[in-house]
CSV table of C-alpha atoms in Angstrom, one decimal:
chain,number,residue,atom,x,y,z
A,1,UNK,CA,0.1,0.3,0.6
A,2,UNK,CA,1.0,3.3,-0.3
A,3,UNK,CA,4.1,4.0,2.1
A,4,UNK,CA,3.4,7.6,3.3
A,5,UNK,CA,-0.2,7.2,3.5
A,6,UNK,CA,0.6,5.2,6.5
A,7,UNK,CA,1.9,8.1,8.2
A,8,UNK,CA,-1.1,10.2,9.1
A,9,UNK,CA,-4.3,8.8,9.8
A,10,UNK,CA,-6.2,12.2,8.5
A,11,UNK,CA,-5.3,11.2,5.2
A,12,UNK,CA,-7.5,10.3,2.3
A,13,UNK,CA,-7.8,6.7,1.4
A,14,UNK,CA,-9.3,5.4,-2.4
A,15,UNK,CA,-10.7,7.6,-4.6
A,16,UNK,CA,-10.9,10.1,-2.0
A,17,UNK,CA,-7.8,11.5,-2.5
A,18,UNK,CA,-6.2,14.4,-4.6
A,19,UNK,CA,-6.9,14.6,-7.7
A,20,UNK,CA,-3.5,13.8,-10.1
A,21,UNK,CA,-1.2,16.7,-11.4
A,22,UNK,CA,-1.1,14.6,-14.6
A,23,UNK,CA,-3.7,13.5,-15.7
A,24,UNK,CA,-5.8,17.1,-15.6
A,25,UNK,CA,-8.6,15.9,-13.6
A,26,UNK,CA,-9.6,13.0,-15.6
A,27,UNK,CA,-8.9,11.0,-11.9
A,28,UNK,CA,-10.8,12.0,-9.6
A,29,UNK,CA,-8.4,10.7,-6.6
A,30,UNK,CA,-5.8,8.6,-5.3
A,31,UNK,CA,-6.7,5.0,-5.2
A,32,UNK,CA,-3.8,3.0,-3.8
A,33,UNK,CA,-2.0,-0.1,-5.4
A,34,UNK,CA,-1.9,-3.1,-2.6
A,35,UNK,CA,2.0,-3.5,-3.4
A,36,UNK,CA,3.0,-0.9,-6.5
A,37,UNK,CA,3.4,3.3,-5.6
A,38,UNK,CA,0.8,4.3,-8.0
A,39,UNK,CA,-2.7,4.7,-8.7
A,40,UNK,CA,-5.0,2.4,-9.2
A,41,UNK,CA,-7.5,4.5,-11.5
A,42,UNK,CA,-4.5,6.1,-13.5
A,43,UNK,CA,-1.2,3.8,-12.8
A,44,UNK,CA,0.4,7.3,-11.9
A,45,UNK,CA,2.2,7.8,-9.1
A,46,UNK,CA,1.9,9.3,-5.4
A,47,UNK,CA,4.4,12.4,-6.1
A,48,UNK,CA,1.7,13.2,-8.8
A,49,UNK,CA,-1.4,13.4,-6.4
A,50,UNK,CA,0.7,15.5,-3.5
A,51,UNK,CA,-1.0,12.9,-1.2
A,52,UNK,CA,1.9,13.5,1.7
A,53,UNK,CA,1.2,16.5,4.0
A,54,UNK,CA,3.9,18.8,5.4
A,55,UNK,CA,3.9,16.8,8.7
A,56,UNK,CA,4.6,14.4,6.8
A,57,UNK,CA,7.6,15.5,4.9
A,58,UNK,CA,8.6,16.9,8.6
A,59,UNK,CA,8.5,13.7,10.1
A,60,UNK,CA,10.3,11.7,7.4
A,61,UNK,CA,12.9,14.2,6.8
A,62,UNK,CA,13.2,13.8,11.0
A,63,UNK,CA,13.6,10.0,10.7
A,64,UNK,CA,16.6,10.2,7.5
A,65,UNK,CA,18.8,12.6,9.7
A,66,UNK,CA,18.3,11.3,13.4
A,67,UNK,CA,21.1,9.3,13.8
A,68,UNK,CA,23.4,11.2,12.0
A,69,UNK,CA,26.3,13.9,12.6
A,70,UNK,CA,23.2,15.4,11.4
A,71,UNK,CA,20.5,15.1,13.9
A,72,UNK,CA,21.3,19.0,15.0
A,73,UNK,CA,18.6,19.9,12.0
A,74,UNK,CA,15.8,17.7,14.2
A,75,UNK,CA,14.1,17.9,17.6
A,76,UNK,CA,12.2,15.3,19.3
A,77,UNK,CA,8.5,15.3,19.0
A,78,UNK,CA,6.9,15.4,22.2
A,79,UNK,CA,4.3,12.4,23.5
A,80,UNK,CA,3.8,10.2,20.2
A,81,UNK,CA,6.3,7.4,19.3
A,82,UNK,CA,9.3,9.3,20.5
A,83,UNK,CA,10.5,10.5,16.9
A,84,UNK,CA,12.0,13.2,15.6
A,85,UNK,CA,11.2,15.8,13.4
A,86,UNK,CA,13.0,17.9,11.0
A,87,UNK,CA,13.5,21.6,11.9
A,88,UNK,CA,12.8,23.1,8.6
A,89,UNK,CA,14.1,26.4,8.4
A,90,UNK,CA,11.1,28.6,7.2
A,91,UNK,CA,11.6,32.3,6.0
A,92,UNK,CA,9.4,34.8,6.3
A,93,UNK,CA,10.5,38.1,4.9
A,94,UNK,CA,8.2,41.8,5.0
A,95,UNK,CA,8.5,44.5,2.4
A,96,UNK,CA,6.3,47.5,2.9
A,97,UNK,CA,4.7,48.9,0.2
A,98,UNK,CA,4.4,52.5,-0.5
A,99,UNK,CA,3.3,53.3,-3.8
A,100,UNK,CA,0.1,54.4,-2.1
A,101,UNK,CA,-1.3,57.5,0.6
A,102,UNK,CA,-1.0,54.8,3.7
A,103,UNK,CA,1.7,52.5,3.4
A,104,UNK,CA,1.2,48.3,3.6
A,105,UNK,CA,3.6,45.0,3.8
A,106,UNK,CA,3.5,42.6,1.7
A,107,UNK,CA,4.5,39.6,3.3
A,108,UNK,CA,6.4,36.1,1.9
A,109,UNK,CA,6.8,33.1,3.0
A,110,UNK,CA,9.5,30.5,2.3
A,111,UNK,CA,8.7,26.8,2.4
A,112,UNK,CA,12.6,26.5,3.1
A,113,UNK,CA,15.4,28.5,3.6
A,114,UNK,CA,19.1,27.6,4.6
A,115,UNK,CA,19.4,27.8,8.5
A,116,UNK,CA,21.7,29.9,10.1
A,117,UNK,CA,21.9,32.6,8.1
A,118,UNK,CA,21.4,36.2,8.5
A,119,UNK,CA,18.0,37.1,6.1
A,120,UNK,CA,19.9,39.2,3.3
A,121,UNK,CA,22.2,36.3,2.8
A,122,UNK,CA,19.1,33.7,2.7
A,123,UNK,CA,17.7,35.8,0.1
A,124,UNK,CA,20.5,36.6,-2.1
A,125,UNK,CA,20.8,32.2,-2.3
A,126,UNK,CA,16.8,32.6,-2.7
A,127,UNK,CA,18.0,34.5,-5.6
A,128,UNK,CA,20.7,33.4,-7.0
A,129,UNK,CA,18.0,30.2,-8.0
A,130,UNK,CA,15.7,29.8,-10.7
A,131,UNK,CA,12.7,31.6,-9.6
A,132,UNK,CA,10.4,28.6,-10.9
A,133,UNK,CA,12.0,26.3,-8.6
A,134,UNK,CA,12.4,29.6,-5.6
A,135,UNK,CA,10.2,27.8,-2.7
A,136,UNK,CA,7.4,30.5,-1.9
A,137,UNK,CA,4.5,29.2,-0.1
A,138,UNK,CA,1.4,29.0,-2.8
A,139,UNK,CA,3.2,29.0,-5.8
A,140,UNK,CA,4.3,25.9,-8.1
A,141,UNK,CA,8.0,26.4,-6.7
A,142,UNK,CA,6.6,25.0,-3.5
A,143,UNK,CA,4.6,22.4,-4.6
A,144,UNK,CA,8.5,21.3,-7.1
A,145,UNK,CA,9.8,20.7,-3.8
A,146,UNK,CA,7.4,19.3,-1.8
A,147,UNK,CA,7.2,16.5,-4.9
A,148,UNK,CA,11.1,16.4,-4.8
A,149,UNK,CA,11.1,15.0,-1.5
A,150,UNK,CA,8.5,12.4,-2.6
A,151,UNK,CA,10.7,11.3,-5.0
A,152,UNK,CA,14.3,11.6,-3.9
A,153,UNK,CA,13.9,10.7,0.0
A,154,UNK,CA,11.0,8.2,-0.5
A,155,UNK,CA,9.9,6.4,2.5
A,156,UNK,CA,10.8,3.3,2.0
A,157,UNK,CA,14.5,3.9,1.1
A,158,UNK,CA,14.6,4.9,5.0
A,159,UNK,CA,12.4,2.6,7.5
A,160,UNK,CA,11.9,-1.1,6.5
A,161,UNK,CA,8.5,-0.9,7.9
A,162,UNK,CA,6.9,1.0,5.0
A,163,UNK,CA,8.2,-1.3,2.2
A,164,UNK,CA,6.4,-4.6,1.0
A,165,UNK,CA,8.9,-6.1,-1.1
A,166,UNK,CA,11.1,-7.4,1.8
A,167,UNK,CA,11.6,-11.5,2.4
A,168,UNK,CA,11.6,-13.3,6.3
A,169,UNK,CA,15.4,-11.5,7.3
A,170,UNK,CA,15.7,-8.7,4.9
A,171,UNK,CA,14.5,-6.0,7.0
A,172,UNK,CA,18.2,-6.7,9.1
A,173,UNK,CA,19.7,-6.2,6.0
A,174,UNK,CA,17.8,-3.0,5.1
A,175,UNK,CA,18.7,-1.5,8.4
A,176,UNK,CA,22.5,-2.2,8.2
A,177,UNK,CA,22.4,-0.7,4.5
A,178,UNK,CA,20.7,2.7,6.4
A,179,UNK,CA,22.7,2.8,8.8
A,180,UNK,CA,25.8,2.5,6.8
A,181,UNK,CA,24.6,5.4,4.1
A,182,UNK,CA,23.8,7.8,6.9
A,183,UNK,CA,27.3,7.0,8.5
A,184,UNK,CA,29.1,7.4,5.2
A,185,UNK,CA,27.3,9.2,2.5
A,186,UNK,CA,24.4,11.3,4.1
A,187,UNK,CA,25.1,14.9,4.5
A,188,UNK,CA,23.3,18.5,4.5
A,189,UNK,CA,25.1,21.4,2.2
A,190,UNK,CA,26.3,24.6,3.4
A,191,UNK,CA,25.5,28.0,2.7
A,192,UNK,CA,28.0,30.8,3.2
A,193,UNK,CA,30.2,33.2,1.5
A,194,UNK,CA,33.1,32.2,-0.9
A,195,UNK,CA,36.0,30.6,1.2
A,196,UNK,CA,34.2,31.7,4.9
A,197,UNK,CA,32.4,27.8,5.3
A,198,UNK,CA,33.2,25.1,7.3
A,199,UNK,CA,35.8,27.4,9.7
A,200,UNK,CA,34.5,26.0,13.3
A,201,UNK,CA,34.4,22.3,12.2
A,202,UNK,CA,38.4,22.9,10.7
A,203,UNK,CA,39.4,24.1,13.7
A,204,UNK,CA,38.2,21.5,16.0
A,205,UNK,CA,39.7,18.4,13.6
A,206,UNK,CA,42.9,20.6,13.3
A,207,UNK,CA,43.2,20.6,16.9
A,208,UNK,CA,42.8,16.8,16.8
A,209,UNK,CA,45.2,16.0,14.1
A,210,UNK,CA,48.4,17.2,13.7
A,211,UNK,CA,48.6,16.5,9.7
A,212,UNK,CA,45.7,18.7,8.0
A,213,UNK,CA,45.6,16.5,5.2
A,214,UNK,CA,44.1,13.8,8.1
A,215,UNK,CA,40.8,14.5,8.3
A,216,UNK,CA,38.3,12.2,6.4
A,217,UNK,CA,36.8,13.8,2.9
A,218,UNK,CA,39.5,15.8,2.4
A,219,UNK,CA,37.5,18.4,5.3
A,220,UNK,CA,40.8,20.2,5.6
A,221,UNK,CA,41.7,20.9,2.2
A,222,UNK,CA,43.6,24.3,1.6
A,223,UNK,CA,40.7,26.2,0.3
A,224,UNK,CA,41.8,28.1,-3.1
A,225,UNK,CA,43.1,32.1,-3.1
A,226,UNK,CA,41.1,34.8,-2.2
A,227,UNK,CA,39.0,35.7,-6.0
A,228,UNK,CA,40.0,32.7,-7.5
A,229,UNK,CA,36.5,30.5,-6.0
A,230,UNK,CA,35.3,28.7,-8.8
A,231,UNK,CA,31.7,26.0,-9.2
A,232,UNK,CA,33.1,22.5,-8.8
A,233,UNK,CA,30.2,21.9,-11.5
A,234,UNK,CA,30.1,24.4,-14.1
A,235,UNK,CA,33.4,25.8,-13.6
A,236,UNK,CA,32.7,29.2,-13.8
A,237,UNK,CA,34.2,31.7,-11.5
A,238,UNK,CA,31.8,31.9,-7.6
A,239,UNK,CA,31.7,36.2,-6.9
A,240,UNK,CA,33.1,36.9,-3.0
A,241,UNK,CA,29.9,38.5,-1.4
A,242,UNK,CA,27.5,35.9,-3.0
A,243,UNK,CA,26.9,32.6,-1.5
A,244,UNK,CA,28.0,29.8,-2.3
A,245,UNK,CA,27.2,25.9,-1.2
A,246,UNK,CA,29.2,23.5,0.9
A,247,UNK,CA,28.8,19.8,1.7
A,248,UNK,CA,30.8,18.9,4.0
A,249,UNK,CA,32.2,15.6,2.9
A,250,UNK,CA,33.4,16.9,0.0
A,251,UNK,CA,35.8,19.0,1.5
A,252,UNK,CA,35.5,22.6,2.6
A,253,UNK,CA,38.1,23.4,-1.2
A,254,UNK,CA,34.8,22.7,-3.3
A,255,UNK,CA,32.1,25.0,-4.0
A,256,UNK,CA,28.7,25.5,-5.9
A,257,UNK,CA,26.6,28.0,-7.5
A,258,UNK,CA,23.2,27.4,-5.3
A,259,UNK,CA,22.0,26.3,-9.3
A,260,UNK,CA,24.7,24.2,-9.7
A,261,UNK,CA,23.9,21.8,-6.6
A,262,UNK,CA,23.1,19.1,-8.1
A,263,UNK,CA,22.7,15.3,-8.4
A,264,UNK,CA,25.1,14.0,-11.0
A,265,UNK,CA,22.6,11.2,-11.9
A,266,UNK,CA,19.7,13.0,-12.3
A,267,UNK,CA,21.2,16.6,-12.6
A,268,UNK,CA,18.0,17.4,-10.0
A,269,UNK,CA,18.4,20.0,-7.3
A,270,UNK,CA,18.9,18.4,-3.9
A,271,UNK,CA,15.7,19.1,-2.2
A,272,UNK,CA,17.1,21.3,0.9
A,273,UNK,CA,20.4,20.6,0.0
A,274,UNK,CA,20.3,16.9,1.4
A,275,UNK,CA,23.1,15.7,-0.3
A,276,UNK,CA,24.7,11.5,-0.8
A,277,UNK,CA,28.7,11.3,-1.1
A,278,UNK,CA,29.8,8.6,-3.5
A,279,UNK,CA,32.7,8.3,-6.0
A,280,UNK,CA,33.7,12.2,-6.0
A,281,UNK,CA,30.1,14.0,-6.6
A,282,UNK,CA,26.9,14.8,-5.1
A,283,UNK,CA,23.9,12.1,-5.8
A,284,UNK,CA,19.9,12.9,-4.3
A,285,UNK,CA,18.9,9.5,-2.0
A,286,UNK,CA,17.3,7.9,-5.0
A,287,UNK,CA,20.3,7.5,-7.0
A,288,UNK,CA,23.0,6.9,-4.4
A,289,UNK,CA,20.5,3.8,-2.9
A,290,UNK,CA,20.5,2.3,-6.9
A,291,UNK,CA,24.1,2.8,-7.2
A,292,UNK,CA,24.3,0.4,-4.9
A,293,UNK,CA,21.3,-2.6,-5.1
A,294,UNK,CA,18.8,-2.0,-7.6
A,295,UNK,CA,15.4,-1.2,-7.0
A,296,UNK,CA,12.5,-2.6,-8.3
A,297,UNK,CA,10.7,-1.5,-11.4
A,298,UNK,CA,7.3,-2.6,-10.3
A,299,UNK,CA,6.9,-1.5,-6.5
A,300,UNK,CA,10.3,1.1,-6.4
A,301,UNK,CA,11.9,-0.7,-3.4
A,302,UNK,CA,15.4,-1.4,-3.5
A,303,UNK,CA,15.7,-5.4,-3.9
A,304,UNK,CA,17.7,-7.0,-0.7
A,305,UNK,CA,17.2,-10.1,-2.2
A,306,UNK,CA,20.0,-11.8,-4.8
A,307,UNK,CA,17.6,-14.0,-6.5
A,308,UNK,CA,15.7,-11.7,-8.5
A,309,UNK,CA,14.4,-10.8,-12.5
A,310,UNK,CA,16.0,-9.0,-13.9
A,311,UNK,CA,15.1,-7.8,-18.4
A,312,UNK,CA,17.1,-5.0,-20.5
A,313,UNK,CA,18.7,-3.1,-17.6
A,314,UNK,CA,15.5,-3.3,-15.1
A,315,UNK,CA,14.8,-5.6,-11.9
A,316,UNK,CA,12.1,-6.8,-10.5
A,317,UNK,CA,11.5,-8.5,-7.1
A,318,UNK,CA,10.2,-12.3,-8.6
A,319,UNK,CA,7.1,-11.9,-7.0
A,320,UNK,CA,6.3,-8.5,-8.7
A,321,UNK,CA,7.2,-9.5,-11.9
A,322,UNK,CA,4.1,-9.6,-13.1
A,323,UNK,CA,1.6,-7.6,-15.6
A,324,UNK,CA,0.6,-3.9,-15.1
A,325,UNK,CA,-3.0,-4.6,-15.5
A,326,UNK,CA,-4.1,-7.8,-14.8
A,327,UNK,CA,-1.5,-8.8,-12.4
A,328,UNK,CA,-0.8,-12.0,-13.6
A,329,UNK,CA,3.1,-13.3,-13.0
A,330,UNK,CA,5.0,-13.2,-15.8
A,331,UNK,CA,8.2,-15.6,-14.7
A,332,UNK,CA,8.4,-18.1,-17.6
A,333,UNK,CA,5.7,-16.4,-19.3
A,334,UNK,CA,5.6,-14.1,-22.9
A,335,UNK,CA,5.2,-10.6,-21.9
A,336,UNK,CA,6.2,-7.1,-23.3
A,337,UNK,CA,8.2,-3.9,-21.7
A,338,UNK,CA,6.9,-0.7,-22.5
A,339,UNK,CA,8.2,1.9,-20.8
A,340,UNK,CA,9.2,0.7,-17.9
A,341,UNK,CA,6.2,-1.2,-17.6
A,342,UNK,CA,5.4,-4.9,-18.0
A,343,UNK,CA,2.2,-6.4,-19.9
A,344,UNK,CA,1.4,-9.9,-20.6
A,345,UNK,CA,1.0,-10.5,-24.1
A,346,UNK,CA,-3.2,-10.2,-24.0
A,347,UNK,CA,-2.9,-6.5,-21.7
A,348,UNK,CA,-0.8,-5.6,-24.9
A,349,UNK,CA,-2.5,-6.7,-27.5
A,350,UNK,CA,-6.0,-5.0,-25.8
A,351,UNK,CA,-3.9,-1.5,-26.1
A,352,UNK,CA,-3.0,-2.2,-29.9
């Protein structure tokens, strides 16, 4: 069933969800499939239906960051299950409007902004990303941010309880997988003026190590000379008075334009600057996990079994190697594959 629906009893159930964004009203509401992360009615994904609430999103990121070096970005919920919630940094900007006789004020709320910054620097950061991606409340930019959360950081990539594809004994494998990526790859980008990021971290590490180069991930590499900062992605200059993005796991000698801090696989902006570091590059959570283990094209979950079905570079749990329309298992049977979807011969012919 839909993983995100299980997080809140207030979420809509079959046929009463949000109409699909892609279908433009043709689908009347989300009707969850039993194990696929799609709507039974229109076959579109959960993210097309915008199902999660802001609280669900903050709980998910809180769970992801808890138990990592970024737990300081979370807070413990009072009551409930004692879990942690993301301390998402919202930013409210009030601008005076003096065009009329009586001055009024225009208020703009950003659903997320880089934490720990003065408002002036945070606004500079926002101005350096495309306007259509700025997460201003009530705009497409805010909607895109939440859809990226669903896409880049699926809950079933971090919580075994949300998975339908795990066999007996595989829960432990997944827990180890999650613990490992939290310790070795998970990061949250830092925004600062060129040359000013990570000063406190570097000072602490210098005290602990006699050799500056001994810190993990190159954290103590020397920074470029003043005026010679360049974006690690596009190679263009970074002005000294404009904020840049730093990734602690990359080392503070590397920095990015805000618009250039993207996943190396899908080139999508990394939501809330949450990245996974591997092979000298930043990945979104989805593609980082897929770089280590195959992902089932049927249920969209990571496969921990060594016995799975493969066709044309795609993978399926054996129990999910089934027709998209009639759910007939297709192992040893004729099938067609189109747009990553399997169809039995009967359903394939009915589409012609």
